[in-house]
Amino acid sequence: MRGSKVVSFGHYQPEQVVPNSELEKLVETSDEWITRRVGIKERRWAQDHESVDYMATEAGRMALANANLQASDIDMVVVATCTAVDRAPNMAARVALALGMENSPATLDVNTACSGFNHALAMAQHAVMAGSASNALVIASERLTDVTDFTDRTTCVLTADGAGAVVVSASAEQAISPVLWGSVPQMSDAVRIEHSNNDKFAQNGQSVFRWTTTQLPKIAQQIIDKAGLEPAEIDGIVLHQANLRIIEPLAQKIGAPNARVATDVVYSGNTSAASVPLALSKMMADDPLPAGSKVLLFAFGGGLTYAGQVITV
């Protein structure tokens, strides 16, 4: 069976930077309170032209360029998002059109909220390994500000917009580990965007925090076990950028003392499904990990869903 490998990265962030001081004008909050509770200092908010598909397209365009591939080389596009406004055509089809793909690629969307990218990456990996695709463009793009309740200080300080992407190609080596994915249906209402709530993002923050602090370390260990590795062999950790107060203790409990831990949430906020590929792409652009490094990717979100794998960069 042929292998698969992540061969390039890309990302897009809106131009508008929103520091914590701007949120002080909207709700009763402060830079000190936001920093202490979630660790975020600033985030990016999309403008009118920066739609979900626009940001996805730009992130995908960067990933293609970094892979030295043309749009015609891509035979599968998978887009993860939970903030798409239009139902059909889906985001993947819109991206394929915008990038000028005329070679009839498979186009599909994934919605598992914040774990969407990891699910999409696994689907692309499976397709490549099975011979159904040779080069897959995997993107996550979110406009969480569209579904943000700016009267709720517990959630509006978190949300942001952006997109991240990777190209997955056939390879002689297996550079993407088997995915570990699952859900906790009993907690399906802990994180939600529902019509009954005016299509706004809401969460039971305490329930989510308790679950993440007690369950995520065990799940992370299972992901590493599936990759056939020990924690000390992990060189990079890119977790869902939900809250710095979740990321830092979880990274410590994983027990990878030499791993570089992505903390992009400080400057990008919580971008749901986009947070893992966005943080990963920025890490590889700003100060790339050495070739052959093992990077743990792990996310959780509404559903309650989770997914993770280890990639070799």
Coordinates of C-alpha atoms in Angstrom, one line a residue, residues 80-307:
A80 CA -13.5 21.8 6.9
T81 CA -15.9 24.5 8.2
C82 CA -18.8 25.0 10.5
T83 CA -19.5 28.6 9.5
A84 CA -20.5 28.3 5.9
V85 CA -23.5 30.4 5.1
D86 CA -24.5 28.8 1.8
R87 CA -25.3 25.1 1.6
A88 CA -24.7 24.4 -2.1
P89 CA -22.4 24.5 -3.9
N90 CA -20.2 23.5 -1.0
M91 CA -17.0 25.4 0.0
A92 CA -14.7 22.8 -1.7
A93 CA -16.5 23.3 -5.0
R94 CA -16.2 27.1 -4.6
V95 CA -12.5 26.8 -3.9
A96 CA -12.0 24.5 -6.9
L97 CA -13.7 27.0 -9.1
A98 CA -11.8 30.0 -7.7
L99 CA -8.4 28.2 -8.1
G100 CA -9.3 27.3 -11.7
M101 CA -9.4 23.5 -11.3
E102 CA -10.7 22.1 -14.6
N103 CA -9.7 18.5 -14.1
S104 CA -12.9 17.4 -12.2
P105 CA -11.5 17.0 -8.7
A106 CA -13.6 15.4 -5.9
T107 CA -14.9 18.2 -3.7
L108 CA -16.4 17.7 -0.3
D109 CA -16.9 19.6 3.0
V110 CA -16.5 18.4 6.5
N111 CA -18.3 19.8 9.6
T112 CA -17.1 18.5 12.9
A113 CA -16.5 22.0 14.3
C114 CA -13.1 22.6 15.7
S115 CA -11.8 19.1 15.0
G116 CA -12.8 19.4 11.3
F117 CA -9.3 19.8 9.9
N118 CA -8.0 16.7 11.5
H119 CA -11.0 14.7 10.2
A120 CA -10.5 16.2 6.7
L121 CA -6.8 15.4 6.8
A122 CA -7.6 11.8 7.6
M123 CA -10.1 11.5 4.8
A124 CA -7.6 12.9 2.3
Q125 CA -4.9 10.5 3.7
H126 CA -7.3 7.5 3.2
A127 CA -8.1 8.6 -0.3
V128 CA -4.5 8.9 -1.3
M129 CA -3.5 5.6 0.3
A130 CA -6.3 3.9 -1.5
G131 CA -5.3 5.3 -4.8
S132 CA -8.5 7.4 -5.2
A133 CA -6.4 10.6 -5.2
S134 CA -2.7 11.5 -5.8
N135 CA -2.7 15.1 -4.5
A136 CA -5.3 16.4 -2.1
L137 CA -5.8 20.0 -1.0
V138 CA -7.1 20.0 2.6
I139 CA -8.3 23.4 4.0
A140 CA -10.1 24.6 7.1
S141 CA -11.7 28.1 7.0
E142 CA -13.9 29.8 9.5
R143 CA -15.6 33.2 10.0
L144 CA -16.5 32.7 13.7
T145 CA -17.3 36.4 14.0
D146 CA -20.5 35.7 11.9
V147 CA -21.8 33.5 14.7
T148 CA -20.5 35.4 17.7
D149 CA -22.7 36.9 20.3
F150 CA -20.9 40.1 21.1
T151 CA -23.0 40.6 24.2
D152 CA -21.5 37.4 25.8
R153 CA -18.1 38.2 27.2
T154 CA -17.3 34.6 27.9
T155 CA -17.4 33.7 24.2
C156 CA -16.8 36.9 22.2
V157 CA -13.3 37.3 23.6
L158 CA -12.4 33.9 22.0
T159 CA -13.6 34.0 18.4
A160 CA -11.7 35.0 15.3
D161 CA -11.5 34.4 11.6
G162 CA -8.9 32.7 9.3
A163 CA -7.9 29.7 7.2
G164 CA -5.2 27.1 7.0
A165 CA -4.3 24.5 4.4
V166 CA -2.0 21.6 3.5
V167 CA -1.4 19.5 0.4
V168 CA -1.3 15.7 1.0
S169 CA 0.4 13.7 -1.7
A170 CA 1.2 10.1 -2.4
S171 CA 4.5 9.0 -1.0
A172 CA 6.8 6.0 -0.8
E173 CA 6.9 6.6 3.0
Q174 CA 4.0 6.7 5.4
A175 CA 4.3 10.2 6.9
I176 CA 0.8 10.5 8.4
S177 CA -0.1 8.2 11.2
P178 CA -3.5 6.5 11.5
V179 CA -6.0 8.9 12.8
L180 CA -7.6 8.5 16.2
W181 CA -11.1 10.1 16.1
G182 CA -14.2 9.8 18.1
S183 CA -17.0 11.7 19.9
V184 CA -18.8 12.1 23.2
P185 CA -22.5 12.3 22.1
Q186 CA -23.6 12.9 25.7
M187 CA -21.8 16.2 25.5
S188 CA -23.1 17.2 22.1
D189 CA -24.7 20.4 23.6
A190 CA -21.6 21.6 25.3
V191 CA -20.4 23.5 22.2
R192 CA -23.0 24.5 19.7
I193 CA -24.2 26.8 16.9
E194 CA -27.9 26.4 16.7
H195 CA -30.8 28.1 14.9
S196 CA -32.7 28.1 18.2
N197 CA -30.0 30.4 19.6
N198 CA -30.1 32.8 16.7
D199 CA -27.3 30.8 14.9
K200 CA -24.8 32.0 17.5
F201 CA -21.9 30.2 19.1
A202 CA -22.5 29.1 22.7
Q203 CA -20.8 26.7 25.0
N204 CA -20.8 25.4 28.5
G205 CA -17.3 26.6 29.3
Q206 CA -16.9 24.8 32.6
S207 CA -18.0 21.4 31.3
V208 CA -15.7 21.7 28.3
F209 CA -12.8 22.8 30.5
R210 CA -13.3 19.9 32.9
W211 CA -13.5 17.4 30.0
T212 CA -10.4 18.8 28.3
T213 CA -8.3 18.7 31.4
T214 CA -9.3 15.2 32.4
Q215 CA -9.7 13.4 29.1
L216 CA -7.5 15.0 26.5
P217 CA -4.2 13.8 28.0
K218 CA -5.3 10.2 27.7
I219 CA -6.6 10.7 24.2
A220 CA -3.3 12.4 23.2
Q221 CA -1.4 9.4 24.5
Q222 CA -3.5 7.1 22.4
I223 CA -2.8 9.2 19.3
I224 CA 1.0 8.9 20.0
D225 CA 0.6 5.1 20.6
K226 CA -1.2 4.7 17.2
A227 CA 1.8 6.4 15.6
G228 CA 4.1 3.9 17.2
L229 CA 6.0 6.5 19.1
E230 CA 6.9 7.6 22.6
P231 CA 6.0 11.1 23.8
A232 CA 9.7 12.0 24.0
E233 CA 10.0 11.4 20.2
I234 CA 7.4 14.2 19.5
D235 CA 9.2 17.3 18.1
G236 CA 6.2 19.6 17.7
I237 CA 2.7 19.9 19.2
V238 CA -0.1 21.7 17.5
L239 CA -3.3 21.5 19.5
H240 CA -6.7 23.2 18.7
Q241 CA -6.0 26.8 19.6
A242 CA -9.0 27.2 21.9
N243 CA -7.5 28.6 25.1
L244 CA -3.9 29.0 26.2
R245 CA -5.0 27.8 29.7
I246 CA -5.9 24.4 28.0
I247 CA -3.0 24.2 25.6
E248 CA -0.2 24.8 28.1
P249 CA -1.1 22.2 30.8
L250 CA -2.1 19.6 28.1
A251 CA 1.2 20.0 26.3
Q252 CA 3.0 19.5 29.6
K253 CA 1.0 16.4 30.5
I254 CA 1.8 14.9 27.1
G255 CA 5.4 14.5 28.3
A256 CA 7.3 15.7 25.2
P257 CA 10.0 17.8 26.8
N258 CA 11.8 18.8 23.6
A259 CA 8.6 19.5 21.5
R260 CA 7.9 23.0 20.2
V261 CA 4.3 23.9 21.3
A262 CA 2.2 26.1 19.0
T263 CA 0.6 29.0 21.0
D264 CA -0.8 30.9 18.0
V265 CA -4.0 31.5 20.0
V266 CA -2.3 34.4 21.7
Y267 CA -2.3 36.4 18.4
S268 CA -4.9 34.7 16.3
G269 CA -7.7 33.8 18.8
N270 CA -9.9 30.7 18.4
T271 CA -10.5 30.0 14.7
S272 CA -12.3 26.7 15.2
A273 CA -11.4 24.2 12.5
A274 CA -8.8 26.6 11.0
S275 CA -6.8 26.8 14.2
V276 CA -4.6 23.7 13.8
P277 CA -3.6 24.2 10.1
L278 CA -3.2 28.0 10.7
A279 CA -0.9 27.5 13.6
L280 CA 1.0 24.7 11.8
S281 CA 1.5 26.8 8.7
K282 CA 2.7 29.8 10.6
M283 CA 5.1 27.6 12.6
M284 CA 6.6 26.1 9.5
A285 CA 6.8 29.6 7.8
D286 CA 8.3 31.5 10.7
D287 CA 10.8 28.9 12.0
P288 CA 10.4 25.6 10.3
L289 CA 11.0 22.4 12.2
P290 CA 13.8 20.2 10.8
A291 CA 12.9 17.7 8.1
G292 CA 11.8 14.4 9.6
S293 CA 10.3 16.0 12.7
K294 CA 7.3 14.4 14.2
V295 CA 4.4 16.7 14.9
L296 CA 1.3 15.9 16.9
L297 CA -1.9 17.4 15.6
F298 CA -4.9 17.2 17.9
A299 CA -8.3 19.0 18.1
F300 CA -11.6 18.8 19.8
G301 CA -14.9 20.7 19.3
G302 CA -18.6 20.7 19.0
G303 CA -20.3 17.4 18.8
L304 CA -18.4 16.7 21.1
T305 CA -15.8 15.5 18.5
Y306 CA -12.1 14.9 18.6
A307 CA -9.4 13.8 16.2

